[in-house]
XYZ file of C-alpha atoms in Angstrom:
666
model
C 42.155 87.196 74.127
C 39.443 87.275 77.094
C 42.059 86.654 79.539
C 45.566 85.190 80.148
C 45.100 83.548 83.531
C 42.849 82.650 86.144
C 42.320 86.042 87.549
C 38.836 85.314 88.711
C 35.662 87.614 88.766
C 35.156 87.780 92.481
C 36.107 91.002 94.022
C 36.956 91.839 97.366
C 37.025 95.580 96.746
C 33.886 97.321 97.125
C 35.238 100.365 95.405
C 35.845 98.484 92.285
C 32.439 96.735 92.458
C 30.720 100.121 92.992
C 32.547 101.603 89.779
C 31.508 98.607 87.658
C 27.906 98.725 89.008
C 27.818 102.294 87.747
C 29.485 101.366 84.489
C 26.421 99.313 83.714
C 23.825 102.186 83.963
C 23.657 102.650 80.177
C 25.862 105.547 79.899
C 28.715 103.737 78.690
C 28.883 104.410 74.763
C 28.111 101.359 72.505
C 30.792 100.339 70.201
C 30.769 101.698 66.794
C 30.540 99.527 63.536
C 33.830 101.013 62.492
C 36.886 101.811 64.802
C 37.524 105.377 65.642
C 40.957 106.482 64.703
C 42.873 107.903 67.953
C 46.127 109.285 67.973
C 48.284 107.281 70.587
C 49.048 109.388 73.756
C 51.861 108.685 76.138
C 51.275 106.500 78.857
C 51.510 107.890 82.325
C 52.455 105.327 84.821
C 51.892 105.846 88.464
C 54.913 105.836 90.956
C 54.209 104.465 94.359
C 53.919 107.412 96.878
C 53.563 107.090 100.647
C 50.009 108.765 100.410
C 48.599 107.288 97.304
C 47.308 103.600 97.434
C 45.464 101.713 94.893
C 42.227 102.031 97.040
C 42.571 105.875 96.582
C 42.701 105.449 92.718
C 39.548 103.250 92.697
C 37.615 105.654 94.818
C 38.908 108.436 92.473
C 37.617 106.444 89.587
C 34.217 106.020 91.300
C 33.854 109.607 91.735
C 35.031 110.619 88.457
C 32.403 108.336 86.818
C 29.692 109.708 89.003
C 30.700 113.208 88.215
C 31.586 113.110 84.445
C 30.380 109.698 83.046
C 33.793 109.700 81.161
C 34.659 106.166 80.582
C 38.139 107.040 79.238
C 39.058 108.909 82.452
C 37.535 106.306 84.854
C 39.259 103.447 83.212
C 42.734 105.459 83.083
C 42.294 105.580 86.815
C 41.429 101.966 87.374
C 44.428 101.171 85.335
C 46.544 103.315 87.663
C 45.256 101.467 90.548
C 46.181 98.095 88.820
C 49.671 99.871 88.223
C 49.992 100.406 91.923
C 48.946 96.899 92.794
C 51.679 95.493 90.482
C 54.269 97.876 92.245
C 53.038 96.645 95.556
C 53.631 93.113 94.427
C 49.969 92.355 94.604
C 49.489 90.869 91.079
C 46.213 88.973 91.977
C 44.330 92.425 92.769
C 46.093 93.843 89.769
C 44.700 90.944 87.583
C 41.172 91.334 89.037
C 41.154 95.023 88.244
C 42.470 94.393 84.709
C 39.996 91.639 84.020
C 36.920 93.893 84.950
C 38.289 96.686 82.681
C 38.655 94.200 79.965
C 35.078 92.891 80.384
C 33.661 96.385 80.295
C 35.751 97.161 77.142
C 38.990 98.758 76.723
C 38.977 101.957 74.672
C 41.596 102.931 71.935
C 42.898 105.625 74.437
C 43.677 103.208 77.219
C 44.487 100.115 75.290
C 48.307 100.661 75.130
C 48.384 101.268 79.044
C 46.140 98.278 79.531
C 48.231 96.016 77.253
C 51.443 97.118 79.087
C 49.963 96.447 82.427
C 48.655 92.930 81.389
C 51.972 91.993 80.032
C 53.734 93.118 83.275
C 51.303 91.115 85.379
C 51.384 88.056 83.457
C 55.051 87.756 82.041
C 56.650 84.867 83.585
C 53.518 82.963 84.710
C 53.578 79.238 83.442
C 49.950 79.515 81.993
C 50.591 82.766 79.976
C 51.396 82.637 76.453
C 54.477 84.751 75.541
C 53.347 84.884 71.967
C 49.979 86.569 72.979
C 51.844 88.788 75.359
C 54.324 89.930 72.744
C 51.288 90.756 70.449
C 49.640 92.892 73.099
C 52.803 94.963 73.298
C 52.380 95.903 69.554
C 50.278 98.595 70.717
C 52.398 100.057 73.335
C 54.494 103.233 72.402
C 58.222 102.505 71.927
C 59.511 106.054 73.069
C 60.396 107.576 76.462
C 59.935 105.487 79.725
C 57.190 103.565 78.225
C 59.408 102.486 75.467
C 62.088 101.253 77.866
C 59.587 99.238 79.919
C 58.116 97.756 76.631
C 61.608 96.678 75.732
C 62.285 95.115 79.072
C 59.113 93.163 78.848
C 59.945 92.066 75.289
C 63.372 90.869 76.284
C 61.825 88.768 79.033
C 59.154 87.312 76.824
C 61.670 86.480 73.929
C 63.946 84.828 76.329
C 61.058 82.579 77.609
C 60.451 81.645 73.891
C 64.243 80.683 73.382
C 64.502 83.484 70.836
C 67.838 84.805 72.263
C 68.710 87.012 69.504
C 65.309 88.983 69.684
C 65.722 89.142 73.351
C 69.341 90.710 73.195
C 68.218 93.144 70.606
C 65.335 94.203 73.004
C 67.810 94.557 76.020
C 69.842 97.162 73.803
C 66.363 99.464 73.768
C 66.254 99.443 77.536
C 67.431 101.964 80.000
C 69.631 99.553 82.099
C 72.997 100.760 82.844
C 75.550 100.118 80.118
C 77.423 97.596 81.862
C 74.274 95.360 82.562
C 73.310 95.811 79.090
C 76.324 94.471 77.810
C 76.534 91.447 80.250
C 73.075 90.294 79.461
C 73.456 90.845 75.620
C 76.759 89.034 75.736
C 75.471 86.081 77.631
C 72.868 85.626 74.973
C 74.994 86.207 71.849
C 77.669 83.588 73.160
C 74.788 81.124 73.566
C 73.772 81.318 69.998
C 75.232 78.710 67.732
C 78.016 79.988 65.505
C 76.356 79.034 62.340
C 73.361 81.259 63.018
C 75.492 84.350 63.790
C 75.336 85.612 60.228
C 71.750 85.572 60.052
C 71.290 87.048 63.514
C 73.478 89.915 62.272
C 71.384 90.665 59.161
C 67.952 90.485 61.321
C 69.296 92.520 64.068
C 72.057 95.008 62.984
C 72.381 96.446 66.380
C 73.729 93.330 67.416
C 76.470 93.255 64.907
C 79.177 94.683 67.036
C 78.511 91.914 69.587
C 78.840 89.315 67.019
C 82.095 90.983 65.717
C 83.511 90.803 69.402
C 82.634 87.296 69.604
C 84.432 86.486 66.218
C 87.445 88.383 67.390
C 87.736 86.490 70.788
C 87.460 83.107 68.848
C 90.102 84.179 66.203
C 92.624 85.142 68.928
C 91.590 82.229 71.531
C 95.319 81.083 71.309
C 96.941 84.358 72.403
C 95.624 86.613 75.339
C 98.173 89.240 74.179
C 96.988 89.174 70.685
C 93.237 89.377 72.069
C 94.321 92.512 73.984
C 95.781 94.311 71.192
C 92.891 93.390 68.861
C 90.399 94.782 71.499
C 92.090 98.042 71.489
C 91.561 98.385 67.782
C 88.043 97.067 68.270
C 87.299 99.890 70.693
C 88.445 102.393 68.293
C 86.528 101.163 65.475
C 83.396 101.094 67.698
C 84.064 104.514 69.494
C 80.798 105.736 70.881
C 79.165 102.214 71.106
C 78.307 100.739 74.533
C 81.050 98.120 73.970
C 83.676 100.709 73.561
C 83.572 101.423 77.342
C 81.833 98.324 78.892
C 83.462 95.152 77.589
C 82.290 91.876 79.000
C 84.053 90.874 82.203
C 85.048 87.506 80.880
C 86.563 89.211 77.881
C 88.503 91.452 80.069
C 89.589 88.438 82.255
C 90.639 86.799 79.041
C 93.076 89.620 78.276
C 94.725 89.270 81.736
C 95.858 85.925 81.258
C 99.367 85.464 80.214
C 100.670 83.025 77.605
C 100.529 79.606 78.833
C 104.209 79.075 78.727
C 104.026 75.197 78.738
C 107.941 75.043 78.426
C 108.128 71.906 80.579
C 105.399 69.258 80.465
C 104.974 66.160 82.241
C 102.929 63.147 80.731
C 101.631 60.530 83.194
C 100.785 57.378 81.253
C 100.926 53.651 82.036
C 103.950 52.731 79.754
C 104.328 49.298 81.456
C 102.077 46.501 82.678
C 98.867 45.441 81.161
C 97.751 48.883 79.797
C 101.342 49.500 78.320
C 99.869 49.331 74.676
C 97.160 51.798 75.378
C 99.573 54.161 76.983
C 102.030 53.960 74.240
C 99.333 54.726 71.455
C 98.321 57.910 73.470
C 102.025 58.704 73.667
C 102.334 58.546 70.004
C 99.427 60.991 69.644
C 101.044 63.343 71.968
C 104.411 63.107 70.243
C 102.676 63.731 66.962
C 101.104 66.844 68.193
C 104.335 68.054 69.601
C 106.066 67.583 66.175
C 103.478 69.520 64.496
C 104.339 72.414 66.788
C 108.140 71.753 65.927
C 107.230 72.534 62.193
C 105.268 75.633 63.097
C 107.673 77.334 65.509
C 111.014 76.588 63.712
C 112.826 77.393 66.710
C 113.951 74.783 69.072
C 114.363 77.273 71.823
C 110.687 77.887 72.076
C 109.775 74.080 72.140
C 108.677 72.663 75.560
C 110.565 69.968 77.277
C 108.283 66.795 77.204
C 108.850 64.231 79.764
C 106.829 60.976 80.021
C 106.410 59.287 83.489
C 105.231 55.598 83.853
C 102.394 55.464 86.312
C 102.273 51.646 86.477
C 103.390 50.407 89.917
C 103.846 54.102 91.143
C 102.349 55.579 94.236
C 101.242 59.272 94.653
C 104.472 60.332 96.413
C 106.647 58.874 93.757
C 104.754 60.466 90.973
C 104.804 63.899 92.834
C 108.501 63.680 92.975
C 108.822 62.711 89.285
C 106.711 65.782 88.462
C 109.239 67.852 90.554
C 109.008 71.651 89.683
C 106.917 71.025 86.376
C 103.871 73.262 86.097
C 102.005 71.522 83.302
C 100.915 67.982 83.627
C 98.942 65.639 81.107
C 97.532 62.654 82.783
C 97.138 60.444 84.500
C 95.098 57.943 82.529
C 93.353 55.841 85.398
C 90.577 57.221 87.573
C 92.157 55.610 90.745
C 95.481 57.247 89.951
C 93.973 60.640 89.409
C 92.019 60.421 92.610
C 95.153 59.545 94.573
C 97.631 61.837 92.986
C 95.409 65.104 92.709
C 95.077 66.026 96.524
C 98.942 65.833 96.754
C 99.780 68.155 93.883
C 101.618 71.316 95.000
C 99.887 74.793 94.040
C 100.929 76.076 90.643
C 100.410 72.849 88.711
C 98.129 73.016 85.677
C 96.521 69.430 85.099
C 94.732 68.110 82.216
C 93.551 64.542 83.517
C 93.006 62.026 80.925
C 89.876 60.699 82.803
C 87.500 61.957 85.381
C 85.842 60.854 88.665
C 82.351 59.263 88.600
C 80.820 62.154 90.818
C 82.343 65.382 89.853
C 80.574 68.409 91.463
C 80.270 71.922 89.833
C 82.898 74.437 90.636
C 82.305 75.856 94.269
C 80.522 72.701 95.671
C 83.181 71.502 98.067
C 82.476 68.072 99.564
C 86.004 66.721 100.406
C 89.521 67.712 99.757
C 89.451 65.898 96.394
C 86.127 67.352 95.349
C 87.509 70.889 96.227
C 90.405 70.250 93.877
C 87.863 69.511 91.173
C 85.822 72.399 91.811
C 88.500 75.163 92.106
C 89.809 76.268 88.858
C 92.147 78.990 89.950
C 94.474 80.067 87.226
C 97.827 81.434 88.252
C 97.755 83.064 84.724
C 95.153 85.355 86.048
C 96.813 88.358 87.430
C 94.239 89.079 90.320
C 93.982 85.264 91.169
C 97.780 84.939 91.045
C 98.074 88.108 93.468
C 95.405 86.683 95.869
C 97.239 83.182 95.988
C 100.514 85.042 97.131
C 98.435 85.930 100.439
C 99.707 83.805 103.404
C 96.317 82.847 104.190
C 95.413 81.663 100.815
C 98.485 79.508 100.385
C 97.890 78.046 103.779
C 94.227 77.158 102.722
C 95.063 75.670 99.495
C 98.113 73.780 100.716
C 95.847 71.812 103.138
C 93.377 70.897 100.434
C 96.346 70.055 98.144
C 94.738 71.883 95.305
C 96.585 72.237 91.894
C 96.165 75.719 90.256
C 94.176 74.348 87.348
C 92.358 71.186 87.102
C 90.475 69.839 84.024
C 89.255 66.544 82.806
C 89.239 64.962 79.373
C 88.197 61.552 78.567
C 86.412 59.433 75.978
C 83.548 58.294 78.242
C 80.864 56.185 76.318
C 78.152 57.795 78.474
C 78.996 61.236 76.816
C 78.285 59.605 73.344
C 74.871 58.325 74.822
C 73.951 61.879 75.999
C 74.804 63.591 72.677
C 72.748 60.993 70.881
C 69.863 61.535 73.165
C 70.114 65.322 72.516
C 70.320 64.933 68.817
C 67.337 62.513 68.352
C 65.329 64.718 70.803
C 66.076 67.865 68.829
C 65.226 66.105 65.687
C 61.710 65.690 66.987
C 61.609 62.179 67.748
C 59.539 61.259 71.030
C 59.039 57.385 70.845
C 62.312 55.618 70.311
C 63.042 51.843 70.675
C 66.302 51.605 72.738
C 68.137 48.290 72.035
C 71.053 47.394 74.363
C 73.391 44.555 74.774
C 73.608 43.067 78.313
C 77.237 44.083 79.068
C 78.461 46.737 81.589
C 79.692 49.049 78.740
C 76.368 49.195 76.800
C 74.030 49.075 79.951
C 75.888 52.164 81.222
C 75.234 53.883 77.714
C 71.618 52.623 77.855
C 70.974 54.075 81.558
C 72.644 57.401 80.488
C 70.368 57.925 77.394
C 67.280 57.100 79.389
C 68.023 59.431 82.200
C 69.039 62.386 79.783
C 66.009 61.414 77.738
C 63.803 61.903 80.799
C 65.413 65.207 81.625
C 64.774 66.429 78.230
C 61.182 65.420 78.346
C 60.821 67.010 81.730
C 61.853 70.274 80.150
C 58.634 70.081 78.072
C 56.678 69.125 81.099
C 56.099 65.625 79.801
C 55.916 63.001 82.504
C 56.190 59.867 80.155
C 59.425 59.178 78.415
C 57.824 56.881 75.668
C 60.815 54.504 75.394
C 60.530 50.900 74.448
C 63.466 49.008 75.948
C 65.147 45.922 74.356
C 67.977 44.083 75.880
C 69.704 40.995 74.550
C 72.573 38.559 75.191
C 72.824 36.590 71.933
C 71.213 36.630 68.378
C 68.015 34.674 69.371
C 67.157 37.149 72.074
C 68.055 39.967 69.812
C 65.732 38.863 67.138
C 62.993 37.938 69.633
C 63.254 41.451 71.464
C 63.121 43.341 68.385
C 60.108 41.637 66.877
C 58.230 41.960 70.062
C 59.099 45.494 70.517
C 57.976 46.474 66.931
C 54.847 44.240 67.740
C 55.587 41.986 64.670
C 55.282 38.823 66.856
C 51.661 39.941 67.985
C 50.756 40.638 64.445
C 51.859 36.951 63.398
C 49.726 35.667 66.065
C 46.646 37.727 64.985
C 47.145 36.265 61.523
C 47.504 32.624 62.650
C 44.311 33.096 64.707
C 42.340 34.353 61.753
C 43.658 31.339 59.493
C 42.523 28.963 62.415
C 39.059 30.572 62.709
C 38.427 30.620 58.854
C 40.281 27.520 58.134
C 41.807 29.354 55.128
C 45.167 30.589 54.608
C 45.346 34.405 55.037
C 47.390 36.331 52.357
C 48.875 39.161 54.445
C 52.149 40.550 55.828
C 52.698 40.973 59.615
C 52.819 44.607 60.357
C 55.017 46.618 62.789
C 53.959 49.334 65.243
C 53.413 52.681 63.653
C 54.207 54.809 66.750
C 57.785 54.130 66.804
C 59.726 57.212 65.281
C 63.486 56.064 66.024
C 65.573 53.169 66.957
C 68.743 53.549 69.027
C 71.403 50.729 69.376
C 74.012 50.296 71.994
C 75.753 47.241 70.967
C 79.079 45.941 69.516
C 79.909 46.446 65.941
C 79.219 42.712 65.430
C 75.784 42.729 67.159
C 74.824 46.053 65.283
C 75.648 44.316 62.050
C 73.053 41.588 63.008
C 70.380 43.898 64.353
C 70.165 46.299 61.506
C 68.967 43.576 58.993
C 66.351 42.329 61.581
C 65.043 45.668 62.113
C 64.806 46.352 58.308
C 63.105 42.988 57.979
C 60.605 43.736 60.594
C 59.501 47.090 59.808
C 56.352 47.277 57.756
C 57.395 48.014 53.972
C 53.953 49.213 53.027
C 53.313 52.369 55.277
C 55.966 54.480 53.419
C 57.585 55.317 56.810
C 61.267 54.863 57.369
C 62.258 54.492 60.961
C 66.001 55.753 61.303
C 68.541 53.686 63.323
C 70.940 55.497 65.370
C 74.193 54.184 66.847
C 77.422 55.558 68.638
C 81.182 55.110 67.698
C 81.147 51.973 69.908
C 79.098 50.306 67.251
C 81.484 51.110 64.512
C 84.566 49.050 63.547
C 86.607 50.367 60.645
C 88.728 47.114 60.443
C 85.809 44.715 59.200
C 85.782 45.459 55.574
C 83.068 46.230 53.120
C 80.595 43.609 54.287
C 80.014 45.672 57.566
C 78.904 48.601 55.665
C 76.521 46.548 53.479
C 74.844 45.297 56.634
C 74.758 48.828 58.399
C 72.923 50.510 55.284
C 71.144 53.540 56.439
C 72.512 53.559 59.886
C 73.065 56.960 61.418
C 75.939 57.276 63.974
C 78.463 59.648 65.697
C 82.071 59.358 65.636
C 85.329 61.207 65.801
C 86.229 63.357 62.768
C 89.544 61.756 62.843
C 87.869 58.502 61.477
C 85.641 60.211 58.952
C 86.513 59.800 55.291
C 86.711 63.508 54.496
C 88.481 65.434 57.414
C 90.739 68.407 57.406
C 93.798 66.575 58.636
C 94.798 64.562 55.468
C 98.455 65.405 55.289
C 98.705 64.409 59.048
C 96.827 61.198 58.218
C 99.370 60.205 55.572
C 102.407 60.932 57.967
C 100.805 58.751 60.698
C 100.105 55.940 58.251
C 103.717 55.832 57.388
C 104.898 56.133 60.901
C 102.350 53.514 62.503
C 101.260 51.175 59.828
C 98.038 49.135 60.354
C 96.519 50.920 63.280
C 93.109 49.529 64.311
C 90.125 51.479 65.102
C 90.619 51.622 68.885
C 94.245 52.769 68.236
C 93.335 55.406 65.884
C 90.807 56.847 68.480
C 93.541 56.710 71.182
C 95.994 58.395 68.873
C 93.468 61.253 68.221
C 92.898 61.304 72.084
C 96.637 61.768 72.917
C 96.956 64.541 69.915
C 94.090 66.608 71.134
C 95.195 66.310 74.767
C 98.542 67.994 73.994
C 96.774 70.675 71.645
C 94.342 71.512 74.572
C 96.823 72.066 77.158
C 98.006 75.749 76.414
C 94.355 76.791 75.699
C 92.794 75.666 79.124
C 92.976 79.074 80.675
C 91.272 80.761 77.710
C 88.630 78.069 77.368
C 87.933 78.107 81.156
C 87.319 82.065 80.937
C 85.472 82.056 77.752
C 83.463 78.957 78.110
C 81.640 79.584 74.664
C 85.000 78.866 72.914
C 85.761 75.621 71.413
C 88.674 73.649 69.789
C 88.262 71.618 66.583
C 90.038 68.671 67.387
C 90.621 65.125 65.972
C 88.192 63.570 68.496
C 85.550 66.221 67.965
C 84.523 69.760 68.970
C 86.071 70.504 72.485
C 84.910 72.955 74.991
C 84.868 73.174 78.714
C 81.911 73.149 81.131
C 81.578 74.472 84.837
C 82.917 71.316 86.227
C 86.087 71.732 84.307
C 85.052 68.698 82.026
C 85.971 68.682 78.271
C 82.756 68.408 76.492
C 83.186 66.554 73.187
C 80.700 67.014 70.364
C 81.232 64.407 67.447
C 79.920 64.915 63.984
C 77.181 62.809 62.454
C 77.361 60.301 59.488
C 75.332 57.862 57.648
C 76.127 54.699 55.701
C 74.859 54.693 52.210
C 75.903 52.268 49.282
C 78.483 50.711 51.543
C 80.228 54.069 52.319
C 80.278 56.555 55.195
C 78.786 59.911 54.220
C 79.256 62.883 56.701
C 76.076 64.678 57.694
C 75.831 68.595 57.990
C 73.318 68.547 60.842
């Protein structure tokens, strides 16, 4: 590696120039045909002192060369000068010195020190390669102060690569304070996917205690008291380990939460009017979840009081009066009702709204009283916060804003599915999809969300073009025409016709589709998706051996249409709720639901699952807000919370083969 950045070879330092002129006088030893084995020596890094400047070191290097012609000694002083430039936040000058040392040849004796300084100078720069810098660090000693600095640099470079496990392992080798080590390692360990943890523990045994702690918090997510008890045992087992004395802050916060104590729950739904059927199905799901708790607790005294309040035709004050002293609220379902009700709720109410405002800021970004209520998640079950809320000034401030104690949003927004689909396709390595969307507000919203998120994902790779081919349609004719044009089949047919016209002979050939397309995404109704999939299959070139996958969301699936639909959707990949998949883990519940509510259609099944999960989530919100890597496996998907208080829903993937739905592991 000649150099890692554009350090330049133009020097402004006369001392360096003088040293390098002297180094070219023929006294520099010529490289030998075989490397000379040199025992590694500890690297002495220079500390910035008031009376020592980089220029002093440069002049000292010049004099040492004039006096002794000792290249190793001269270069060691030059490297100390570069070290001082780095410490003085003058990286360009440090790069110039390092570049010239490299040009003159780095000896084995100074190679480790040189490698450390190059890595320090270039780490984090956009044009530097983390792989190359990590390779340079291999020659650096891993003991003493040098080893600590090497570990810090490795942690930085591994994190730039996205190798969070290796980065966390390197942090443990630094001399950072224990609390700082724990917080950084914990941040990375909780960002690693759950399925990768076993392999991480095998590769990096030092991380095993952190992995054990994460599993412990996941197993005790429903009970802060149980978590606290198990943590005491954990600290006994790992006595002497850094985690025994410095637990992560969010884990400690989680142990301070009290049991949710949701003994009185108000559910706000439209139970009359035009949305009465929708509200009733969600209510059925909530009641089903309630009765599963009845079976588990087997003590009626421990069961919460469940009240349903009809929001149809009720204003905000009426709803507040109905809620009364109830501290746990599920709903409302409609955005308008949420926006009008939330500012009027008293302190101490924990709300799981069944929808969300269109523009929801991150916690802490106050824009208006309503925005403030959406951004503040001040849990009364946190002892420190509960104490703070008792202060008169705090009570006055939050009363003015009309803030509930905890506010979270849970919805079945179609935009969320479009975003998940974009991430999944992008992570599969596809970069040039055709996106087909029906001309209705629902599917156009999904189309817009997909394209915006696709652009964001491409920007993360520093790519300006998003490489999306768009097709919109409003009937079967425009659908067929749009697909054939997007796949270049229409142009291929025109070329065949032109050749036939010019030769006056029949051309025996097949129209060919574009070969740069790697995926097709459909945002369309189930009926339109049944039409477009055969059109796509007929338009793709059958001779190039390349199968272009078709992806859709749950909005393209209808489980009530019978077998014909699955025949027409052959090989279509899609995402949907686990509850609607053929092999889920709630089979006994499904049998009970089918007996109680016979012949539910697809939409009703989704709304039922929505209500069921809402009830199950409510008592877990404190823990999910505190430990945001935790999730709940629900009927609607894997549920977690983001910094805006939104429930993030990840749905499983499936494919249709041989007229059946098959779950995919990815």
